[in-house]
């Protein structure tokens, strides 16, 4: 047990990260007040929240979400009643066995650890309303909706934060936690007080578009594990199907920003569906006999990898020059570390970040040390995930640019490129046929270990090497995602445009 007295903590932002942080801190005995600029969810259920909630503070509110294994396990191990609430609201649990190819699933034998490889899927409206209702039932958490934070109270170097500005009102707190997401205003307020905040900022150069649907009464959605993949990368376009709760599902189409014609097309609901009909992995889902759309298509942009440094200096060979930007202030989730939402890691990393902070506040009383420890643990636990996401962004930018220039992505241009492509094909091929390989890959996917750590397993490495020796042609089927090439897809949207012009 900690002998550190309970703290009076302010959290700014009542999104998934802010609500999760409030639970992590409240369970340690702290008093938590959440300030949220948006109004509360409307009365009713998930549909009312999805269609009617004016959620300006979360631009991604109506885009698909899923909780990866990291977050699911945190919920299971710490908040079992909350997990029960999600399931009661219709959130679907997809376990490891349902992620296996059909031929592998037929002979599946569970092993210890498989229970950690699962996802929880539902619309974000369900995620937020269920999480918020559970949070509101906790005795030491208060949510103040419709409250816009207009500044912070603090001075000195580093800035010693002592509270928040709410218009003309000043409210004092022991700790302020920024969970206000990617549009956070706290860096500007701190810089105004002389703080220097270094930022890593890389544009993913994509825009993604979503359309929601619902399975019609009496119909059954396509079975998982079919021949065609429900998610894939065509080089010029990425796509994914997100099954949700109670027959709802969404499809996302991610387009590189230079692809002007495609970007224009996916923003049109008729063209969006035409593109989905052209992709085998989404075709059955948009069959008008199966499902009907519940929204138009709509986009989400400004997708970037951002890392804000709230500690300056470094610790090198015993010489520690690190100094925090502020004390008694902590930024977590997207307000500090932001990755491409296409990879679905933000909710999980935000929840992990929140629990890291809660542990530090319990372990350490010194404000300077708290800031330094959070910075170090954030580097240790989130940097590998951030780097992997950034690497994927950069690889995607290169692939799409090569396709626009008419290059053949299957043809390597150097020995290094040949080896990388051969290794990637072999790993993909092994993951479709060897369950120990897919187990390792899934541990990375679910953020249960550092990206790529499964390759330290000698058995997995030997298996991938064996697949490499088969040759790239035998592994190609694991890499190839069925769908039209770029020219073919541009022809699809051109044909659809001609049809509409003729009507």
Short mmCIF file of C-alpha atoms in Angstrom, two decimals:
data_model
loop_
_atom_site.label_atom_id
_atom_site.label_comp_id
_atom_site.label_asym_id
_atom_site.label_seq_id
_atom_site.Cartn_x
_atom_site.Cartn_y
_atom_site.Cartn_z
CA UNK A 1 0.00 0.00 0.00
CA UNK A 2 1.18 3.51 -0.83
CA UNK A 3 1.55 6.06 1.96
CA UNK A 4 1.03 8.93 -0.51
CA UNK A 5 -2.12 10.89 0.33
CA UNK A 6 -5.01 10.88 -2.17
CA UNK A 7 -4.79 13.71 -4.68
CA UNK A 8 -7.35 16.12 -6.10
CA UNK A 9 -6.96 15.54 -9.85
CA UNK A 10 -8.43 17.34 -12.87
CA UNK A 11 -8.75 15.56 -16.20
CA UNK A 12 -9.49 17.57 -19.33
CA UNK A 13 -11.45 15.55 -21.88
CA UNK A 14 -14.12 12.88 -21.38
CA UNK A 15 -13.30 10.75 -24.39
CA UNK A 16 -12.18 7.15 -24.11
CA UNK A 17 -8.73 8.17 -22.87
CA UNK A 18 -10.07 10.65 -20.31
CA UNK A 19 -12.66 8.25 -18.96
CA UNK A 20 -10.12 5.45 -18.82
CA UNK A 21 -7.66 7.70 -17.00
CA UNK A 22 -10.31 8.64 -14.46
CA UNK A 23 -10.89 4.96 -13.67
CA UNK A 24 -7.17 4.25 -13.38
CA UNK A 25 -6.67 7.17 -10.99
CA UNK A 26 -9.87 6.75 -8.99
CA UNK A 27 -9.11 3.11 -8.22
CA UNK A 28 -5.95 4.35 -6.48
CA UNK A 29 -8.13 6.45 -4.16
CA UNK A 30 -7.76 9.86 -5.83
CA UNK A 31 -10.61 12.33 -6.27
CA UNK A 32 -11.10 12.98 -9.99
CA UNK A 33 -13.00 15.75 -11.79
CA UNK A 34 -13.35 15.51 -15.58
CA UNK A 35 -13.99 18.66 -17.60
CA UNK A 36 -15.61 18.07 -21.00
CA UNK A 37 -16.54 20.87 -23.38
CA UNK A 38 -19.25 18.83 -25.16
CA UNK A 39 -22.74 18.18 -23.84
CA UNK A 40 -23.60 14.79 -22.30
CA UNK A 41 -24.96 12.01 -24.53
CA UNK A 42 -28.67 12.29 -25.32
CA UNK A 43 -31.19 10.06 -23.55
CA UNK A 44 -31.72 6.65 -25.11
CA UNK A 45 -29.39 4.00 -26.42
CA UNK A 46 -26.51 3.65 -28.83
CA UNK A 47 -28.44 4.78 -31.90
CA UNK A 48 -29.44 8.04 -30.24
CA UNK A 49 -25.85 8.64 -29.20
CA UNK A 50 -24.49 7.73 -32.63
CA UNK A 51 -26.88 9.86 -34.67
CA UNK A 52 -27.78 12.71 -32.30
CA UNK A 53 -24.84 13.39 -29.96
CA UNK A 54 -23.11 16.64 -30.91
CA UNK A 55 -19.59 15.34 -30.26
CA UNK A 56 -17.44 18.18 -31.57
CA UNK A 57 -14.58 17.30 -29.24
CA UNK A 58 -13.95 13.91 -30.88
CA UNK A 59 -13.59 14.19 -34.65
CA UNK A 60 -13.26 10.40 -34.93
CA UNK A 61 -16.47 9.73 -32.96
CA UNK A 62 -18.39 8.22 -35.89
CA UNK A 63 -15.44 6.36 -37.39
CA UNK A 64 -14.87 2.66 -36.58
CA UNK A 65 -13.10 1.60 -33.42
CA UNK A 66 -11.98 -1.67 -31.86
CA UNK A 67 -10.33 -2.48 -28.56
CA UNK A 68 -7.21 -4.59 -29.13
CA UNK A 69 -6.05 -7.29 -26.74
CA UNK A 70 -3.98 -4.86 -24.65
CA UNK A 71 -7.03 -2.80 -23.73
CA UNK A 72 -9.39 -5.77 -23.50
CA UNK A 73 -7.10 -7.42 -20.98
CA UNK A 74 -6.84 -4.24 -18.90
CA UNK A 75 -10.65 -4.15 -18.77
CA UNK A 76 -10.91 -7.86 -17.98
CA UNK A 77 -8.30 -7.77 -15.23
CA UNK A 78 -9.28 -4.47 -13.58
CA UNK A 79 -12.88 -3.62 -14.50
CA UNK A 80 -14.79 -6.88 -15.06
CA UNK A 81 -18.16 -5.21 -14.45
CA UNK A 82 -17.41 -2.70 -17.21
CA UNK A 83 -16.63 -5.55 -19.58
CA UNK A 84 -19.99 -7.10 -18.67
CA UNK A 85 -21.66 -3.76 -19.49
CA UNK A 86 -20.02 -3.72 -22.94
CA UNK A 87 -21.21 -7.22 -23.69
CA UNK A 88 -24.73 -6.38 -22.48
CA UNK A 89 -24.76 -3.44 -24.93
CA UNK A 90 -24.04 -5.82 -27.80
CA UNK A 91 -20.28 -5.35 -28.21
CA UNK A 92 -18.91 -8.41 -29.92
CA UNK A 93 -15.99 -10.37 -28.60
CA UNK A 94 -13.75 -11.84 -31.30
CA UNK A 95 -11.39 -14.42 -29.86
CA UNK A 96 -8.19 -15.83 -31.30
CA UNK A 97 -9.91 -18.87 -32.78
CA UNK A 98 -12.17 -16.63 -34.88
CA UNK A 99 -9.14 -14.87 -36.36
CA UNK A 100 -7.67 -18.09 -37.77
CA UNK A 101 -7.92 -19.18 -41.42
CA UNK A 102 -10.64 -21.86 -41.84
CA UNK A 103 -8.23 -24.75 -42.37
CA UNK A 104 -6.28 -23.75 -39.24
CA UNK A 105 -9.42 -23.19 -37.18
CA UNK A 106 -10.64 -26.71 -37.97
CA UNK A 107 -7.69 -28.22 -36.06
CA UNK A 108 -7.30 -25.51 -33.44
CA UNK A 109 -6.17 -26.58 -29.96
CA UNK A 110 -6.10 -23.74 -27.38
CA UNK A 111 -2.84 -22.93 -25.61
CA UNK A 112 -2.15 -20.76 -22.55
CA UNK A 113 -2.08 -17.12 -23.61
CA UNK A 114 -4.63 -17.50 -26.40
CA UNK A 115 -7.23 -15.98 -24.08
CA UNK A 116 -5.31 -12.68 -24.24
CA UNK A 117 -5.60 -12.46 -28.04
CA UNK A 118 -9.02 -10.94 -28.55
CA UNK A 119 -10.79 -7.79 -29.66
CA UNK A 120 -13.97 -6.03 -28.62
CA UNK A 121 -15.89 -4.46 -31.50
CA UNK A 122 -18.78 -1.98 -31.50
CA UNK A 123 -19.49 1.56 -32.59
CA UNK A 124 -17.64 4.23 -30.65
CA UNK A 125 -21.03 5.56 -29.55
CA UNK A 126 -21.46 2.32 -27.60
CA UNK A 127 -17.91 2.49 -26.28
CA UNK A 128 -18.30 6.02 -24.95
CA UNK A 129 -21.81 5.74 -23.54
CA UNK A 130 -21.12 2.47 -21.73
CA UNK A 131 -17.75 3.67 -20.44
CA UNK A 132 -19.22 6.99 -19.37
CA UNK A 133 -22.17 5.39 -17.54
CA UNK A 134 -19.79 3.09 -15.67
CA UNK A 135 -17.52 6.02 -14.80
CA UNK A 136 -20.44 8.07 -13.49
CA UNK A 137 -21.27 5.27 -11.05
CA UNK A 138 -17.89 5.59 -9.34
CA UNK A 139 -18.12 7.57 -6.13
CA UNK A 140 -14.91 9.59 -6.49
CA UNK A 141 -15.32 10.69 -10.13
CA UNK A 142 -17.31 13.75 -11.24
CA UNK A 143 -17.91 14.63 -14.91
CA UNK A 144 -18.63 18.28 -15.68
CA UNK A 145 -20.02 18.52 -19.20
CA UNK A 146 -20.32 21.71 -21.20
CA UNK A 147 -17.29 23.08 -19.34
CA UNK A 148 -14.64 24.61 -21.58
CA UNK A 149 -11.17 24.91 -20.09
CA UNK A 150 -9.72 28.23 -21.23
CA UNK A 151 -6.27 28.06 -19.67
CA UNK A 152 -4.07 26.71 -16.94
CA UNK A 153 -2.83 28.22 -13.70
CA UNK A 154 0.91 27.98 -13.19
CA UNK A 155 4.22 29.79 -13.14
CA UNK A 156 7.94 29.25 -12.79
CA UNK A 157 10.52 27.13 -14.59
CA UNK A 158 9.53 24.39 -14.98
CA UNK A 159 5.94 25.59 -14.98
CA UNK A 160 4.36 24.50 -11.69
CA UNK A 161 0.74 23.85 -12.64
CA UNK A 162 -1.73 24.43 -9.81
CA UNK A 163 -5.11 24.47 -11.54
CA UNK A 164 -7.32 25.36 -14.47
CA UNK A 165 -8.94 28.48 -15.86
CA UNK A 166 -12.64 28.14 -16.68
CA UNK A 167 -13.54 31.50 -18.17
CA UNK A 168 -13.42 33.94 -15.26
CA UNK A 169 -13.17 31.14 -12.71
CA UNK A 170 -9.94 29.63 -11.40
CA UNK A 171 -10.09 26.13 -9.92
CA UNK A 172 -7.16 24.65 -7.98
CA UNK A 173 -5.99 21.04 -8.29
CA UNK A 174 -3.05 18.99 -7.11
CA UNK A 175 -2.61 17.40 -10.55
CA UNK A 176 -3.84 18.31 -14.05
CA UNK A 177 -4.04 15.58 -16.70
CA UNK A 178 -4.45 16.51 -20.36
CA UNK A 179 -6.66 13.97 -22.16
CA UNK A 180 -8.02 16.48 -24.66
CA UNK A 181 -6.61 14.63 -27.64
CA UNK A 182 -4.96 15.69 -30.83
CA UNK A 183 -6.32 19.26 -30.74
CA UNK A 184 -4.99 19.94 -27.22
CA UNK A 185 -4.43 23.57 -26.32
CA UNK A 186 -2.12 22.88 -23.38
CA UNK A 187 1.14 23.10 -25.39
CA UNK A 188 0.24 26.67 -26.37
CA UNK A 189 -0.61 27.63 -22.80
CA UNK A 190 2.66 26.18 -21.55
CA UNK A 191 4.69 27.89 -24.28
CA UNK A 192 3.05 31.19 -23.35
CA UNK A 193 4.66 30.68 -19.93
CA UNK A 194 8.07 30.13 -21.48
CA UNK A 195 8.08 26.35 -21.80
CA UNK A 196 9.88 24.68 -24.71
CA UNK A 197 8.07 21.62 -26.05
CA UNK A 198 9.78 19.72 -28.82
CA UNK A 199 7.47 17.90 -31.22
CA UNK A 200 7.99 15.05 -33.67
CA UNK A 201 5.33 15.44 -36.36
CA UNK A 202 4.99 13.34 -39.52
CA UNK A 203 2.10 13.43 -41.99
CA UNK A 204 0.75 9.97 -42.91
CA UNK A 205 -0.47 11.48 -46.20
CA UNK A 206 -3.77 9.62 -46.20
CA UNK A 207 -7.42 10.44 -45.66
CA UNK A 208 -9.86 7.79 -44.62
CA UNK A 209 -13.56 7.64 -45.29
CA UNK A 210 -16.25 5.67 -43.50
CA UNK A 211 -19.74 4.54 -44.29
CA UNK A 212 -22.00 2.74 -41.82
CA UNK A 213 -24.51 0.03 -42.65
CA UNK A 214 -26.93 -2.30 -40.89
CA UNK A 215 -27.81 -5.87 -41.78
CA UNK A 216 -31.45 -6.12 -42.86
CA UNK A 217 -33.90 -8.15 -40.75
CA UNK A 218 -33.70 -11.84 -41.59
CA UNK A 219 -30.28 -11.53 -43.21
CA UNK A 220 -26.95 -12.82 -41.88
CA UNK A 221 -23.65 -11.03 -42.34
CA UNK A 222 -20.84 -12.78 -44.25
CA UNK A 223 -19.08 -15.42 -42.16
CA UNK A 224 -15.59 -14.62 -40.85
CA UNK A 225 -12.59 -16.42 -42.27
CA UNK A 226 -13.84 -16.55 -45.85
CA UNK A 227 -11.69 -16.74 -48.95
CA UNK A 228 -11.65 -12.98 -49.42
CA UNK A 229 -10.09 -10.75 -46.80
CA UNK A 230 -12.21 -8.24 -44.93
CA UNK A 231 -9.22 -5.92 -44.69
CA UNK A 232 -6.38 -5.32 -47.09
CA UNK A 233 -3.99 -2.98 -48.84
CA UNK A 234 -4.23 -2.54 -52.61
CA UNK A 235 -1.33 -0.08 -52.58
CA UNK A 236 -3.37 2.85 -53.83
CA UNK A 237 -6.18 2.18 -51.33
CA UNK A 238 -6.60 0.41 -48.00
CA UNK A 239 -9.94 -1.01 -46.91
CA UNK A 240 -11.46 -2.66 -43.87
CA UNK A 241 -14.77 -4.03 -42.64
CA UNK A 242 -15.60 -3.37 -38.98
CA UNK A 243 -18.45 -5.54 -37.67
CA UNK A 244 -20.18 -3.84 -34.77
CA UNK A 245 -23.01 -4.49 -32.37
CA UNK A 246 -26.56 -5.60 -33.16
CA UNK A 247 -26.11 -5.89 -36.93
CA UNK A 248 -24.29 -2.59 -37.39
CA UNK A 249 -21.03 -2.51 -39.32
CA UNK A 250 -18.81 0.01 -41.04
CA UNK A 251 -16.45 0.00 -43.99
CA UNK A 252 -13.44 2.28 -44.23
CA UNK A 253 -11.59 3.23 -47.40
CA UNK A 254 -8.21 4.93 -46.90
CA UNK A 255 -6.83 6.93 -49.79
CA UNK A 256 -3.42 8.62 -50.21
CA UNK A 257 -3.80 12.40 -50.32
CA UNK A 258 -2.25 12.69 -53.84
CA UNK A 259 -4.99 10.41 -55.25
CA UNK A 260 -7.34 13.28 -56.05
CA UNK A 261 -9.84 11.32 -58.17
CA UNK A 262 -10.15 8.54 -55.60
CA UNK A 263 -10.51 11.01 -52.74
CA UNK A 264 -13.34 12.72 -54.57
CA UNK A 265 -15.00 9.39 -55.31
CA UNK A 266 -14.96 7.95 -51.78
CA UNK A 267 -16.55 11.15 -50.49
CA UNK A 268 -19.61 10.34 -52.59
CA UNK A 269 -21.80 7.55 -51.11
CA UNK A 270 -22.74 6.09 -54.49
CA UNK A 271 -19.12 6.00 -55.62
CA UNK A 272 -18.10 4.65 -52.22
CA UNK A 273 -20.40 1.67 -52.69
CA UNK A 274 -19.22 1.20 -56.28
CA UNK A 275 -15.65 0.92 -55.02
CA UNK A 276 -16.74 -1.57 -52.35
CA UNK A 277 -18.54 -3.65 -55.01
CA UNK A 278 -15.28 -3.78 -56.98
CA UNK A 279 -13.29 -5.21 -54.03
CA UNK A 280 -13.98 -8.92 -53.35
CA UNK A 281 -13.37 -8.48 -49.62
CA UNK A 282 -16.15 -5.89 -49.25
CA UNK A 283 -18.49 -6.84 -52.10
CA UNK A 284 -20.78 -9.16 -50.14
CA UNK A 285 -21.09 -6.68 -47.28
CA UNK A 286 -22.58 -3.95 -49.47
CA UNK A 287 -25.00 -6.26 -51.27
CA UNK A 288 -28.28 -4.27 -51.15
CA UNK A 289 -30.16 -7.47 -50.34
CA UNK A 290 -28.00 -7.96 -47.24
CA UNK A 291 -27.61 -4.50 -45.74
CA UNK A 292 -28.63 -0.89 -46.06
CA UNK A 293 -26.52 2.19 -45.36
CA UNK A 294 -27.27 4.19 -42.24
CA UNK A 295 -24.98 7.13 -43.12
CA UNK A 296 -23.40 8.76 -46.12
CA UNK A 297 -19.65 8.40 -46.53
CA UNK A 298 -17.61 10.93 -44.56
CA UNK A 299 -13.93 11.59 -44.11
CA UNK A 300 -11.28 12.07 -41.47
CA UNK A 301 -8.03 13.82 -42.29
CA UNK A 302 -4.96 15.44 -40.78
CA UNK A 303 -3.69 11.97 -39.92
CA UNK A 304 -0.25 12.29 -38.40
CA UNK A 305 2.27 10.62 -36.12
CA UNK A 306 2.93 13.10 -33.31
CA UNK A 307 5.12 12.82 -30.23
CA UNK A 308 5.25 15.77 -27.83
CA UNK A 309 8.23 15.90 -25.49
CA UNK A 310 7.36 17.18 -22.02
CA UNK A 311 10.91 16.60 -20.77
CA UNK A 312 13.97 18.34 -22.22
CA UNK A 313 17.58 17.21 -21.99
CA UNK A 314 18.91 13.66 -21.78
CA UNK A 315 20.47 11.09 -19.50
CA UNK A 316 23.78 9.98 -21.05
CA UNK A 317 26.45 7.90 -19.31
CA UNK A 318 25.39 8.95 -15.85
CA UNK A 319 25.02 12.65 -16.69
CA UNK A 320 21.33 13.47 -16.31
CA UNK A 321 20.36 16.86 -17.73
CA UNK A 322 16.67 16.09 -18.02
CA UNK A 323 14.26 18.81 -16.92
CA UNK A 324 10.46 18.57 -17.18
CA UNK A 325 8.53 21.24 -19.03
CA UNK A 326 6.00 21.35 -16.20
CA UNK A 327 5.30 19.79 -12.83
CA UNK A 328 1.97 18.46 -11.61
CA UNK A 329 0.88 18.37 -15.26
CA UNK A 330 0.75 15.24 -17.41
CA UNK A 331 -0.36 14.70 -21.00
CA UNK A 332 -1.47 11.21 -21.95
CA UNK A 333 -3.05 9.55 -24.96
CA UNK A 334 -3.26 11.50 -28.22
CA UNK A 335 -2.43 14.72 -26.37
CA UNK A 336 1.10 13.34 -25.98
CA UNK A 337 1.57 10.43 -28.40
CA UNK A 338 -0.56 10.11 -31.51
CA UNK A 339 -0.47 7.39 -34.15
CA UNK A 340 -2.36 6.73 -37.35
CA UNK A 341 -5.89 5.64 -36.31
CA UNK A 342 -5.91 3.24 -39.25
CA UNK A 343 -3.96 0.80 -37.06
CA UNK A 344 -6.49 0.93 -34.22
CA UNK A 345 -3.89 1.38 -31.49
CA UNK A 346 -4.96 4.69 -29.94
CA UNK A 347 -7.53 3.45 -27.42
CA UNK A 348 -5.19 0.75 -26.15
CA UNK A 349 -2.11 2.96 -25.88
CA UNK A 350 -4.16 5.68 -24.19
CA UNK A 351 -5.45 3.22 -21.58
CA UNK A 352 -1.94 1.85 -21.03
CA UNK A 353 -0.59 5.40 -20.67
CA UNK A 354 -3.26 6.20 -18.09
CA UNK A 355 -2.36 3.20 -15.96
CA UNK A 356 1.34 4.01 -16.20
CA UNK A 357 0.57 7.47 -14.79
CA UNK A 358 -1.64 6.07 -12.01
CA UNK A 359 1.15 3.72 -10.91
CA UNK A 360 3.72 6.54 -10.87
CA UNK A 361 1.53 8.79 -8.72
CA UNK A 362 1.23 5.93 -6.25
CA UNK A 363 4.97 5.18 -6.22
CA UNK A 364 6.54 8.65 -6.22
CA UNK A 365 5.70 11.88 -4.38
CA UNK A 366 8.29 14.25 -5.84
CA UNK A 367 6.80 16.33 -8.72
CA UNK A 368 10.05 16.46 -10.71
CA UNK A 369 10.63 12.72 -10.42
CA UNK A 370 7.03 11.97 -11.39
CA UNK A 371 7.48 13.86 -14.65
CA UNK A 372 10.83 12.23 -15.40
CA UNK A 373 9.58 8.72 -14.65
CA UNK A 374 6.49 9.17 -16.84
CA UNK A 375 8.70 10.39 -19.67
CA UNK A 376 10.99 7.37 -19.33
CA UNK A 377 8.21 4.80 -19.09
CA UNK A 378 6.42 6.40 -22.02
CA UNK A 379 9.61 6.04 -24.06
CA UNK A 380 10.09 2.44 -22.94
CA UNK A 381 6.53 1.24 -23.51
CA UNK A 382 5.04 3.47 -26.20
CA UNK A 383 8.03 4.41 -28.37
CA UNK A 384 8.26 0.94 -30.02
CA UNK A 385 4.57 1.12 -30.96
CA UNK A 386 4.94 4.69 -32.21
CA UNK A 387 7.98 3.77 -34.30
CA UNK A 388 6.25 0.75 -35.84
CA UNK A 389 3.25 2.91 -36.77
CA UNK A 390 5.46 5.61 -38.26
CA UNK A 391 7.40 3.00 -40.25
CA UNK A 392 4.12 1.65 -41.63
CA UNK A 393 3.05 5.18 -42.59
CA UNK A 394 6.29 5.82 -44.44
CA UNK A 395 6.16 2.47 -46.23
CA UNK A 396 2.60 3.22 -47.33
CA UNK A 397 3.63 6.62 -48.69
CA UNK A 398 6.40 4.99 -50.73
CA UNK A 399 4.10 2.27 -52.08
CA UNK A 400 1.39 4.66 -53.18
CA UNK A 401 3.91 7.02 -54.81
CA UNK A 402 5.47 4.11 -56.70
CA UNK A 403 2.08 3.00 -57.99
CA UNK A 404 1.22 6.52 -59.15
CA UNK A 405 4.53 6.50 -61.04
CA UNK A 406 3.61 3.24 -62.74
CA UNK A 407 6.16 1.07 -60.91
CA UNK A 408 5.70 -2.66 -60.34
CA UNK A 409 5.58 -3.16 -56.57
CA UNK A 410 6.26 -6.89 -56.89
CA UNK A 411 9.65 -6.31 -58.55
CA UNK A 412 12.55 -5.50 -56.17
CA UNK A 413 15.09 -2.93 -57.34
CA UNK A 414 17.99 -4.05 -55.13
CA UNK A 415 19.27 -7.08 -53.24
CA UNK A 416 18.19 -5.46 -49.96
CA UNK A 417 14.69 -4.89 -51.33
CA UNK A 418 14.54 -8.47 -52.63
CA UNK A 419 15.47 -9.87 -49.22
CA UNK A 420 12.93 -7.66 -47.42
CA UNK A 421 10.16 -8.65 -49.83
CA UNK A 422 11.09 -12.34 -49.65
CA UNK A 423 11.11 -12.24 -45.86
CA UNK A 424 7.76 -10.42 -45.76
CA UNK A 425 6.17 -12.90 -48.16
CA UNK A 426 7.56 -15.84 -46.18
CA UNK A 427 6.27 -14.44 -42.90
CA UNK A 428 2.83 -13.83 -44.40
CA UNK A 429 2.78 -17.32 -45.88
CA UNK A 430 3.82 -18.94 -42.61
CA UNK A 431 1.19 -16.96 -40.69
CA UNK A 432 -1.51 -18.48 -42.90
CA UNK A 433 -0.39 -22.05 -42.28
CA UNK A 434 1.61 -22.28 -39.05
CA UNK A 435 -0.30 -21.56 -35.86
CA UNK A 436 2.80 -20.80 -33.76
CA UNK A 437 3.70 -18.05 -36.25
CA UNK A 438 0.25 -16.49 -36.22
CA UNK A 439 0.26 -16.62 -32.41
CA UNK A 440 3.48 -14.64 -32.37
CA UNK A 441 2.23 -12.17 -34.97
CA UNK A 442 -1.00 -11.67 -33.02
CA UNK A 443 0.91 -10.82 -29.85
CA UNK A 444 2.46 -7.93 -31.76
CA UNK A 445 -0.87 -6.98 -33.35
CA UNK A 446 -2.57 -6.87 -29.95
CA UNK A 447 0.28 -4.80 -28.44
CA UNK A 448 1.08 -7.47 -25.86
CA UNK A 449 4.78 -7.26 -26.65
CA UNK A 450 7.06 -4.90 -28.52
CA UNK A 451 6.52 -4.95 -32.29
CA UNK A 452 8.48 -7.77 -33.88
CA UNK A 453 9.51 -9.41 -30.61
CA UNK A 454 7.94 -12.66 -31.77
CA UNK A 455 10.78 -12.94 -34.29
CA UNK A 456 13.16 -13.59 -31.38
CA UNK A 457 11.57 -17.04 -31.11
CA UNK A 458 13.98 -19.47 -32.77
CA UNK A 459 11.19 -21.79 -33.89
CA UNK A 460 9.37 -18.94 -35.63
CA UNK A 461 12.56 -17.72 -37.31
CA UNK A 462 13.35 -21.21 -38.58
CA UNK A 463 9.81 -21.59 -39.92
CA UNK A 464 10.01 -18.30 -41.81
CA UNK A 465 13.41 -19.28 -43.21
CA UNK A 466 11.93 -22.55 -44.43
CA UNK A 467 9.16 -20.63 -46.19
CA UNK A 468 11.73 -18.27 -47.75
CA UNK A 469 13.50 -21.28 -49.24
CA UNK A 470 10.28 -22.25 -51.01
CA UNK A 471 10.63 -19.16 -53.19
CA UNK A 472 8.52 -16.00 -53.47
CA UNK A 473 6.11 -17.44 -56.00
CA UNK A 474 4.80 -20.03 -53.52
CA UNK A 475 4.29 -17.37 -50.85
CA UNK A 476 2.74 -14.78 -53.16
CA UNK A 477 -0.85 -15.77 -52.38
CA UNK A 478 -0.37 -14.65 -48.78
CA UNK A 479 0.71 -11.20 -49.96
CA UNK A 480 -1.73 -10.61 -52.77
CA UNK A 481 -5.04 -8.99 -51.86
CA UNK A 482 -7.70 -9.55 -54.49
CA UNK A 483 -9.01 -6.40 -56.09
CA UNK A 484 -8.63 -4.20 -59.16
CA UNK A 485 -5.31 -2.52 -59.82
CA UNK A 486 -5.14 1.27 -59.70
CA UNK A 487 -6.06 1.72 -63.36
CA UNK A 488 -8.95 -0.69 -62.95
CA UNK A 489 -10.32 1.17 -59.94
CA UNK A 490 -10.05 4.52 -61.70
CA UNK A 491 -12.03 2.96 -64.53
CA UNK A 492 -14.69 1.82 -62.03
CA UNK A 493 -15.25 5.31 -60.71
CA UNK A 494 -15.15 6.78 -64.22
CA UNK A 495 -17.82 4.31 -65.37
CA UNK A 496 -19.96 5.13 -62.36
CA UNK A 497 -19.61 8.82 -63.16
CA UNK A 498 -20.73 8.21 -66.75
CA UNK A 499 -23.77 6.23 -65.54
CA UNK A 500 -24.83 9.00 -63.20
CA UNK A 501 -24.36 11.66 -65.86
CA UNK A 502 -26.63 9.69 -68.17
CA UNK A 503 -29.43 9.39 -65.63
#
